[in-house]
Short mmCIF file of C-alpha atoms and ligand atoms in Angstrom, two decimals:
data_model
loop_
_atom_site.label_atom_id
_atom_site.label_comp_id
_atom_site.label_asym_id
_atom_site.label_seq_id
_atom_site.Cartn_x
_atom_site.Cartn_y
_atom_site.Cartn_z
CA MET A 877 -149.00 49.97 27.86
CA PRO A 878 -152.64 48.72 27.91
CA SER A 879 -154.98 50.12 25.32
CA SER A 880 -157.97 52.29 26.03
CA LEU A 881 -160.33 49.31 25.83
CA GLN A 882 -158.14 47.36 28.30
CA ASP A 883 -157.89 50.38 30.39
CA GLU A 884 -161.65 50.53 30.66
CA TYR A 885 -161.79 47.07 32.10
CA ILE A 886 -158.83 47.39 34.36
CA LYS A 887 -160.49 50.61 35.80
CA LYS A 888 -163.93 48.87 36.23
CA GLU A 889 -162.36 45.97 38.04
CA SER A 890 -160.42 48.15 40.46
CA LEU A 891 -163.58 50.27 40.93
CA TYR A 892 -165.99 47.50 41.82
CA GLY A 893 -163.72 44.66 42.89
CA ALA A 894 -162.01 44.01 46.06
CA LYS A 895 -158.20 44.68 45.77
CA ASN A 896 -156.99 41.41 47.02
CA TYR A 897 -154.91 40.85 43.92
CA SER A 898 -152.62 43.14 41.93
CA PRO A 899 -152.90 41.59 38.17
CA LEU A 900 -150.56 42.69 35.41
CA SER A 901 -152.02 45.25 33.10
CA VAL A 902 -153.42 42.98 30.52
CA VAL A 903 -157.22 42.08 30.01
CA LEU A 904 -157.68 38.52 28.67
CA ASN A 905 -160.68 37.12 26.79
CA LYS A 906 -159.59 33.90 25.03
CA GLY A 907 -157.41 30.81 25.68
CA GLU A 908 -156.46 27.98 23.61
CA GLY A 909 -153.70 25.42 24.43
CA ALA A 910 -150.63 27.26 25.88
CA TYR A 911 -151.94 30.76 24.44
CA LEU A 912 -153.97 33.39 25.71
CA TRP A 913 -155.47 36.47 23.94
CA ASP A 914 -156.27 39.91 25.20
CA VAL A 915 -159.23 42.06 24.24
CA ASP A 916 -157.39 43.80 21.53
CA GLY A 917 -156.30 40.35 19.88
CA ASN A 918 -152.74 40.25 21.05
CA LYS A 919 -151.48 36.81 21.64
CA TYR A 920 -149.39 35.61 24.74
CA LEU A 921 -147.82 32.42 25.83
CA ASP A 922 -149.07 31.45 29.22
CA MET A 923 -146.08 30.69 31.79
CA VAL A 924 -148.51 30.89 34.73
CA SER A 925 -151.19 28.27 33.87
CA ALA A 926 -153.45 29.76 36.69
CA TYR A 927 -150.84 28.62 39.23
CA SER A 928 -150.64 25.18 37.80
CA ALA A 929 -154.33 24.64 37.39
CA VAL A 930 -154.07 24.63 33.49
CA SER A 931 -152.07 21.51 32.69
CA HIS A 932 -154.13 20.21 29.89
CA GLY A 933 -153.96 23.61 28.07
CA HIS A 934 -156.82 26.18 27.84
CA SER A 935 -160.17 24.88 26.46
CA HIS A 936 -159.04 21.45 25.78
CA PRO A 937 -161.43 20.27 23.01
CA LYS A 938 -162.07 16.89 24.63
CA LEU A 939 -162.83 18.31 27.90
CA ILE A 940 -165.02 20.93 26.34
CA GLU A 941 -166.95 17.96 24.86
CA VAL A 942 -167.26 16.29 28.08
CA ILE A 943 -168.50 19.37 29.87
CA HIS A 944 -171.00 20.12 27.10
CA GLU A 945 -172.38 16.43 27.03
CA GLN A 946 -172.55 16.08 30.85
CA SER A 947 -174.06 19.49 31.51
CA LYS A 948 -176.98 18.71 29.03
CA LYS A 949 -177.53 15.45 31.07
CA LEU A 950 -176.95 16.17 34.87
CA SER A 951 -174.73 18.65 36.54
CA ILE A 952 -175.54 19.26 40.32
CA THR A 953 -177.29 16.91 42.60
CA SER A 954 -175.52 17.32 45.98
CA ARG A 955 -174.44 14.28 47.79
CA ALA A 956 -177.80 13.40 48.89
CA PHE A 957 -177.84 10.95 45.95
CA TYR A 958 -175.50 8.59 44.21
CA THR A 959 -174.56 9.42 40.73
CA GLU A 960 -172.56 7.32 37.99
CA PRO A 961 -169.82 10.02 37.29
CA PHE A 962 -168.96 10.38 40.88
CA ALA A 963 -168.51 6.69 41.50
CA ASP A 964 -166.56 6.20 38.21
CA PHE A 965 -164.37 9.16 39.24
CA LEU A 966 -163.59 7.72 42.76
CA GLU A 967 -162.71 4.36 41.32
CA LYS A 968 -160.40 5.97 38.75
CA LEU A 969 -158.55 8.21 41.28
CA SER A 970 -158.07 5.46 43.71
CA ASN A 971 -156.84 3.14 41.39
CA LEU A 972 -154.54 5.61 39.76
CA SER A 973 -153.01 6.86 43.08
CA GLY A 974 -153.12 3.67 45.11
CA PHE A 975 -154.96 5.33 47.97
CA GLU A 976 -157.97 3.23 49.21
CA SER A 977 -160.41 6.27 49.66
CA VAL A 978 -161.21 9.63 48.25
CA LEU A 979 -163.05 12.57 49.62
CA THR A 980 -163.91 15.35 47.13
CA MET A 981 -164.34 19.08 47.74
CA ASN A 982 -164.09 21.99 45.31
CA THR A 983 -161.16 24.29 46.09
CA GLY A 984 -157.77 23.49 47.41
CA ALA A 985 -158.14 25.10 50.59
CA GLU A 986 -161.33 22.95 51.29
CA ALA A 987 -159.22 19.84 50.74
CA VAL A 988 -156.59 21.03 53.08
CA GLU A 989 -159.26 21.66 55.74
CA THR A 990 -160.55 18.15 55.10
CA ALA A 991 -156.91 16.75 55.63
CA ILE A 992 -156.65 18.58 58.88
CA LYS A 993 -160.02 17.16 60.22
CA ALA A 994 -159.07 13.66 59.02
CA ALA A 995 -155.62 14.01 60.87
CA ARG A 996 -157.15 15.27 63.98
CA ARG A 997 -159.95 12.54 64.06
CA TRP A 998 -157.22 9.89 63.56
CA GLY A 999 -155.30 11.53 66.20
CA TYR A 1000 -158.24 11.33 68.66
CA PHE A 1001 -159.89 8.09 67.63
CA SER A 1002 -157.02 5.88 66.41
CA LYS A 1003 -153.95 7.33 68.23
CA GLY A 1004 -155.59 8.24 71.51
CA ILE A 1005 -154.81 11.87 71.86
CA PRO A 1006 -156.85 13.55 74.50
CA GLU A 1007 -159.75 15.58 73.00
CA ASP A 1008 -158.84 19.08 71.73
CA LYS A 1009 -155.11 18.44 72.26
CA ALA A 1010 -154.09 17.35 68.68
CA GLU A 1011 -151.15 19.17 67.01
CA ILE A 1012 -150.10 19.42 63.55
CA ILE A 1013 -146.60 20.51 62.42
CA VAL A 1014 -146.40 22.37 59.18
CA ALA A 1015 -143.11 24.04 57.41
CA ASP A 1016 -142.14 27.63 57.48
CA GLY A 1017 -142.87 29.31 54.12
CA ASN A 1018 -145.74 27.06 53.61
CA PHE A 1019 -148.87 27.88 51.42
CA HIS A 1020 -151.94 25.82 51.86
CA GLY A 1021 -154.73 28.26 51.15
CA ARG A 1022 -156.65 31.24 52.63
CA THR A 1023 -159.24 30.02 55.22
CA THR A 1024 -158.87 31.32 58.68
CA THR A 1025 -157.63 28.02 59.92
CA ILE A 1026 -155.13 27.63 57.24
CA VAL A 1027 -153.71 31.21 57.57
CA SER A 1028 -153.48 30.36 61.28
CA PHE A 1029 -150.26 28.24 60.44
CA SER A 1030 -148.91 30.42 57.86
CA THR A 1031 -145.51 32.11 58.56
CA ASP A 1032 -146.14 34.89 56.19
CA ASP A 1033 -147.45 38.10 57.56
CA ALA A 1034 -149.10 39.06 54.35
CA TYR A 1035 -151.38 36.08 54.64
CA LYS A 1036 -152.44 36.46 58.16
CA LYS A 1037 -152.18 39.99 59.61
CA GLY A 1038 -155.33 41.29 60.93
CA PHE A 1039 -157.16 37.96 60.55
CA GLY A 1040 -156.91 36.57 63.98
CA PRO A 1041 -157.78 35.11 66.55
CA PHE A 1042 -156.23 32.00 64.92
CA THR A 1043 -156.81 28.40 65.17
CA PRO A 1044 -154.63 26.77 67.66
CA GLY A 1045 -152.96 23.32 67.13
CA PHE A 1046 -150.30 24.01 64.76
CA ASP A 1047 -146.43 24.58 64.84
CA ALA A 1048 -144.04 25.36 62.09
CA ALA A 1049 -140.57 23.72 61.70
CA ASN A 1050 -137.91 24.55 59.10
CA PHE A 1051 -138.59 23.63 55.51
CA CYS A 1052 -135.45 22.11 53.85
CA GLY A 1053 -133.57 24.84 52.35
CA SER A 1054 -134.87 27.54 54.91
CA CYS A 1055 -131.87 26.72 57.30
CA GLU A 1056 -128.29 26.67 56.75
CA CYS A 1057 -127.21 23.12 57.11
CA ASP A 1058 -124.02 22.12 55.38
CA SER A 1059 -124.66 18.31 55.37
CA ILE A 1060 -127.31 15.74 55.56
CA GLU A 1061 -126.00 14.75 58.88
CA LYS A 1062 -126.47 18.16 60.33
CA CYS A 1063 -129.87 18.76 58.59
CA LEU A 1064 -131.46 21.15 60.81
CA SER A 1065 -134.78 20.87 59.05
CA ILE A 1066 -135.39 17.33 60.01
CA ASN A 1067 -134.13 18.21 63.60
CA THR A 1068 -136.63 20.93 63.97
CA PHE A 1069 -139.54 18.57 62.93
CA GLU A 1070 -138.41 15.97 65.38
CA LYS A 1071 -137.90 18.51 68.16
CA LYS A 1072 -141.55 19.75 67.71
CA ILE A 1073 -143.05 16.36 67.98
CA ASN A 1074 -144.81 15.25 71.16
CA GLU A 1075 -147.29 12.73 72.26
CA ASN A 1076 -150.27 15.03 70.94
CA THR A 1077 -148.74 15.28 67.45
CA CYS A 1078 -150.97 13.68 64.85
CA ALA A 1079 -149.65 14.66 61.56
CA ILE A 1080 -146.85 16.60 59.50
CA LEU A 1081 -148.38 18.56 56.80
CA VAL A 1082 -146.02 19.79 53.95
CA GLU A 1083 -145.73 20.64 50.36
CA PRO A 1084 -143.17 18.20 48.75
CA ILE A 1085 -141.80 21.43 46.72
CA GLN A 1086 -143.02 24.86 48.12
CA GLY A 1087 -144.86 26.73 45.28
CA GLU A 1088 -145.72 30.02 46.54
CA ALA A 1089 -142.64 30.33 48.67
CA GLY A 1090 -140.84 30.63 45.33
CA ILE A 1091 -140.41 26.99 43.96
CA ARG A 1092 -138.30 25.97 47.03
CA VAL A 1093 -136.99 22.36 46.23
CA PRO A 1094 -135.82 20.40 49.20
CA ARG A 1095 -132.50 18.53 48.94
CA GLU A 1096 -132.73 14.81 47.80
CA GLY A 1097 -133.60 12.55 50.63
CA TRP A 1098 -135.35 15.16 52.80
CA LEU A 1099 -138.97 13.88 52.15
CA LYS A 1100 -137.74 10.35 52.76
CA GLU A 1101 -136.32 11.24 56.02
CA LEU A 1102 -139.53 13.13 57.02
CA ARG A 1103 -141.39 9.87 55.98
CA ALA A 1104 -139.07 7.68 58.16
CA LEU A 1105 -139.57 10.24 61.09
CA CYS A 1106 -143.45 9.87 60.79
CA THR A 1107 -143.47 6.12 60.74
CA GLU A 1108 -141.05 5.96 63.75
CA LYS A 1109 -143.19 8.42 65.77
CA ASN A 1110 -146.53 7.12 64.71
CA ILE A 1111 -147.72 10.40 63.11
CA LEU A 1112 -149.26 10.87 59.67
CA LEU A 1113 -147.32 12.37 56.79
CA ILE A 1114 -149.74 14.46 54.80
CA LEU A 1115 -148.61 16.01 51.53
CA ASP A 1116 -150.27 19.10 49.79
CA GLU A 1117 -149.74 18.29 46.10
CA ILE A 1118 -152.38 20.74 44.93
CA GLN A 1119 -149.79 22.50 42.82
CA SER A 1120 -146.97 19.85 42.58
CA GLY A 1121 -149.35 16.90 41.78
CA LEU A 1122 -150.60 15.39 38.57
CA GLY A 1123 -147.56 15.60 36.48
CA ARG A 1124 -146.34 19.27 37.22
CA THR A 1125 -142.93 17.98 38.53
CA GLY A 1126 -142.53 15.33 35.76
CA LYS A 1127 -143.96 12.46 37.82
CA LEU A 1128 -147.67 11.77 38.59
CA PHE A 1129 -146.95 12.97 42.16
CA ALA A 1130 -144.02 14.75 43.41
CA TYR A 1131 -143.32 12.26 46.27
CA GLU A 1132 -142.55 9.61 43.61
CA HIS A 1133 -139.28 11.25 43.08
CA GLU A 1134 -138.41 10.08 46.70
CA ASN A 1135 -139.87 6.60 46.19
CA ILE A 1136 -142.10 7.20 49.38
CA LYS A 1137 -145.83 7.27 50.10
CA PRO A 1138 -147.59 9.65 52.30
CA ASP A 1139 -150.51 8.69 54.58
CA GLY A 1140 -152.68 11.57 53.16
CA LEU A 1141 -152.58 13.34 49.81
CA ILE A 1142 -154.24 16.71 48.93
CA LEU A 1143 -155.03 17.26 45.19
CA GLY A 1144 -156.59 20.15 43.45
CA LYS A 1145 -155.93 22.66 40.83
CA ALA A 1146 -155.30 20.78 37.60
CA LEU A 1147 -157.63 17.98 38.75
CA GLY A 1148 -160.54 19.94 37.06
CA GLY A 1149 -158.90 19.98 33.72
CA ALA A 1150 -158.61 23.87 33.82
CA LEU A 1151 -162.41 24.00 33.43
CA LEU A 1152 -163.87 23.61 36.89
CA PRO A 1153 -162.85 23.54 40.48
CA ILE A 1154 -162.63 20.15 42.05
CA SER A 1155 -160.23 18.91 44.85
CA ALA A 1156 -159.74 15.76 46.89
CA PHE A 1157 -158.17 14.28 50.05
CA LEU A 1158 -156.90 10.71 49.71
CA SER A 1159 -155.96 8.28 52.24
CA SER A 1160 -156.36 4.76 53.75
CA LYS A 1161 -159.73 3.71 54.84
CA GLU A 1162 -158.37 3.48 58.36
CA ILE A 1163 -157.99 7.44 58.24
CA MET A 1164 -160.96 8.16 56.03
CA ASN A 1165 -163.52 6.03 58.08
CA HIS A 1166 -163.31 8.36 61.02
CA PHE A 1167 -165.58 10.55 58.69
CA LYS A 1168 -169.29 9.38 59.39
CA PRO A 1169 -172.40 10.85 57.69
CA GLY A 1170 -172.94 14.19 58.82
CA SER A 1171 -169.43 14.87 59.94
CA HIS A 1172 -168.21 16.80 56.92
CA GLY A 1173 -169.25 17.62 53.50
CA SER A 1174 -169.74 20.15 50.64
CA THR A 1175 -172.85 21.09 48.55
CA PHE A 1176 -170.87 20.96 45.28
CA GLY A 1177 -168.17 18.51 46.18
CA GLY A 1178 -168.14 15.54 43.93
CA ASN A 1179 -170.97 16.92 41.58
CA PRO A 1180 -171.42 14.97 38.52
CA LEU A 1181 -170.27 17.70 36.15
CA ALA A 1182 -166.92 18.23 37.86
CA SER A 1183 -166.33 14.52 38.35
CA LYS A 1184 -166.93 13.60 34.69
CA VAL A 1185 -164.59 16.37 33.61
CA ALA A 1186 -161.96 15.36 36.29
CA SER A 1187 -162.21 11.63 35.18
CA LYS A 1188 -161.49 12.71 31.68
CA ALA A 1189 -158.56 15.03 32.79
CA LEU A 1190 -157.05 12.09 34.54
CA ASP A 1191 -157.27 9.91 31.33
CA LEU A 1192 -155.77 12.79 29.26
CA LEU A 1193 -152.69 13.16 31.41
CA PHE A 1194 -151.94 9.56 30.21
CA GLU A 1195 -153.31 9.62 26.79
CA GLU A 1196 -151.50 12.92 25.96
CA LYS A 1197 -148.29 12.02 27.78
CA LEU A 1198 -148.43 15.17 29.75
CA ILE A 1199 -146.28 13.72 32.49
CA GLU A 1200 -143.42 12.68 30.25
CA ASN A 1201 -143.81 15.98 28.49
CA SER A 1202 -143.48 17.82 31.77
CA LYS A 1203 -140.17 15.90 32.42
CA THR A 1204 -138.53 16.31 29.03
CA MET A 1205 -139.63 19.85 28.31
CA GLY A 1206 -138.87 20.70 32.09
CA ASP A 1207 -135.41 19.34 31.98
CA TYR A 1208 -134.64 21.18 28.66
CA PHE A 1209 -136.21 24.54 29.74
CA LEU A 1210 -134.51 24.46 33.26
CA SER A 1211 -131.15 23.75 31.65
CA LYS A 1212 -131.51 26.48 29.10
CA LEU A 1213 -132.66 29.00 31.62
CA LYS A 1214 -129.44 27.99 33.63
CA ASP A 1215 -127.38 28.73 30.64
CA ILE A 1216 -128.54 32.40 30.49
CA ASP A 1217 -125.38 34.48 31.60
CA SER A 1218 -126.64 37.34 33.58
CA LYS A 1219 -125.68 38.94 37.00
CA ILE A 1220 -129.35 39.73 37.62
CA ILE A 1221 -130.03 35.87 38.16
CA LYS A 1222 -129.16 34.45 41.53
CA GLU A 1223 -130.55 30.89 41.02
CA VAL A 1224 -132.70 28.84 38.76
CA ARG A 1225 -134.31 25.83 40.22
CA GLY A 1226 -137.21 23.53 39.75
CA LYS A 1227 -138.62 20.14 38.76
CA GLY A 1228 -140.53 19.35 35.54
CA LEU A 1229 -142.34 22.37 34.11
CA TRP A 1230 -142.23 24.19 37.42
CA ILE A 1231 -139.34 26.54 37.47
CA GLY A 1232 -138.41 29.48 39.73
CA MET A 1233 -135.80 32.08 38.73
CA GLU A 1234 -134.60 33.89 41.76
CA LEU A 1235 -133.35 37.39 40.98
CA ASN A 1236 -130.54 39.57 42.64
CA ASN A 1237 -133.26 42.04 44.03
CA ALA A 1238 -130.91 45.18 43.60
CA GLU A 1239 -130.89 44.98 39.89
CA VAL A 1240 -134.58 44.52 38.94
CA SER A 1241 -137.84 43.46 40.84
CA ALA A 1242 -139.57 40.25 39.64
CA LYS A 1243 -142.71 42.35 39.05
CA ASN A 1244 -140.84 44.61 36.64
CA LEU A 1245 -139.33 41.76 34.81
CA CYS A 1246 -142.78 40.33 34.46
CA MET A 1247 -143.89 43.52 32.96
CA MET A 1248 -141.02 43.48 30.54
CA LEU A 1249 -141.82 39.82 29.64
CA LEU A 1250 -145.50 40.86 28.99
CA ASN A 1251 -144.45 43.37 26.49
CA GLU A 1252 -142.65 40.56 24.62
CA GLY A 1253 -145.86 38.33 24.68
CA LEU A 1254 -145.09 36.30 27.66
CA LEU A 1255 -147.20 35.93 30.59
CA CYS A 1256 -145.33 35.32 33.96
CA LYS A 1257 -146.05 35.82 37.61
CA GLU A 1258 -143.65 36.95 40.31
CA THR A 1259 -143.80 35.31 43.69
CA HIS A 1260 -142.69 37.56 46.57
CA GLU A 1261 -140.30 40.20 45.26
CA THR A 1262 -137.44 38.27 43.89
CA VAL A 1263 -138.73 35.14 42.14
CA ILE A 1264 -140.30 34.63 38.68
CA ARG A 1265 -141.97 31.32 38.10
CA PHE A 1266 -142.32 29.70 34.79
CA ALA A 1267 -144.92 27.09 34.75
CA PRO A 1268 -146.50 26.69 31.23
CA PRO A 1269 -149.29 24.19 30.63
CA LEU A 1270 -147.89 20.77 30.56
CA MET A 1271 -148.97 20.17 26.82
CA ILE A 1272 -146.39 22.85 25.72
CA GLY A 1273 -144.17 22.00 22.78
CA LYS A 1274 -140.51 22.51 22.17
CA LYS A 1275 -141.21 25.23 19.50
CA ASP A 1276 -142.91 27.30 22.19
CA ILE A 1277 -140.23 26.76 24.91
CA ASP A 1278 -137.75 27.75 22.44
CA TRP A 1279 -139.60 30.92 21.74
CA ALA A 1280 -140.11 31.70 25.27
CA LEU A 1281 -136.35 31.13 25.99
CA ASN A 1282 -135.49 33.56 23.22
CA LYS A 1283 -137.67 36.30 24.68
CA ILE A 1284 -136.59 35.74 28.32
CA THR A 1285 -133.00 35.88 27.19
CA LYS A 1286 -133.56 38.93 25.20
CA VAL A 1287 -135.12 40.75 28.11
CA ILE A 1288 -132.70 39.60 30.75
CA THR A 1289 -129.72 40.39 28.92
CA SER A 1290 -131.15 43.79 28.03
CA ILE A 1291 -130.82 44.78 31.65
CA LYS A 1292 -127.40 45.97 32.49
C1 PLP B 1694 -153.18 26.74 45.38
C2 PLP B 1694 -152.75 26.00 46.52
C3 PLP B 1694 -153.72 25.87 47.69
C4 PLP B 1694 -155.08 26.43 47.68
O1 PLP B 1694 -155.90 25.98 46.72
P1 PLP B 1694 -157.20 27.06 46.37
O2 PLP B 1694 -157.96 26.31 45.27
O3 PLP B 1694 -156.69 28.32 46.02
O4 PLP B 1694 -157.95 27.19 47.64
C5 PLP B 1694 -153.28 25.03 48.67
N1 PLP B 1694 -151.98 24.43 48.59
C6 PLP B 1694 -151.25 24.75 47.54
C7 PLP B 1694 -149.90 23.88 47.67
C8 PLP B 1694 -151.56 25.50 46.54
O5 PLP B 1694 -150.68 25.77 45.54
#
């Protein structure tokens, strides 16, 4: 039960704020590493990480130092001028990712919009699709953000009901795992993508693992087959790694698990080191060079402050071995969660420190379970009614994972 102090803030937020979220009843005011504190001083372990935006941990001292120093020097210039931090960041991200060209924005949704624009221009100017006819194929259950164009191709009513008319030019095929194929040969999901391709298709846009849909992990080989299909049909494969990228799955990018390379890559969330919003679309020069001065932009995109923080955030991924930690801690966490013997658990799945636990809905709702875990000092978030996700900051240590496992086991086995 929230204290009267917390109650006051909860009431204020619901009185003056739009109700487009339904937060758990806890009012936070401090974060450090993998921990968060509420206004009464109670301590919690963070298993949400702001939907994977907090990979480095809360208030990383080295990132705080960077933000402090750079903000004293130069923060915002707009892209009317060149700046050192921006140039350095572009070079770093390009070298690290192997993509020739980088376009920065602020939020994930803006980077997805950028990818859509890039794909369409490539479709018209490189592939020769007739004007206004370009089509992009997405996957069912997708989550790519909240703009009107992006919700146009969502397959989830909650995201789009009442927001039409929608942007045309999109079609949804089956994400792997959303259809019942019993063998690779019969894989319906690749078939539905293939069937939807026509001469006006410019791109396939998917998440390598679907986050908001409930950490849906496709079978091994699926992404590779999608890559082959795109190459064969001369269409771009664009991956939204806003949530799966930058170490979350135990590799720098989730597509590395399949040894492929997409034509376009979308990053966001953890790129800002859990301090600032910064996102990016990455591709070859051939694709990116269809953007000309004046054709696209963002006032804050690539500002010196965010660029400097993002550069340091990228360095720290390696200096602090966050990607390796995601793999070893993730493997350990996943195997231990799978060991929990309870009839309320339907499935535990994931990669790296990105784990979804699907519940048998009849027994308990994911939201109720989150509430019970909150009382034990664990901050978790459900996705849809039946899945709880566990996505702690990538710097989390084994002691904290063991502590969490202990609490999760206790709560789950207490439900008869
Ligand atoms: C969070 C997310 C987005 C949207 O990012 P915002 O910063 O909230 O606009 C897009 N795609 C995926 C896969 C995400 O997880």
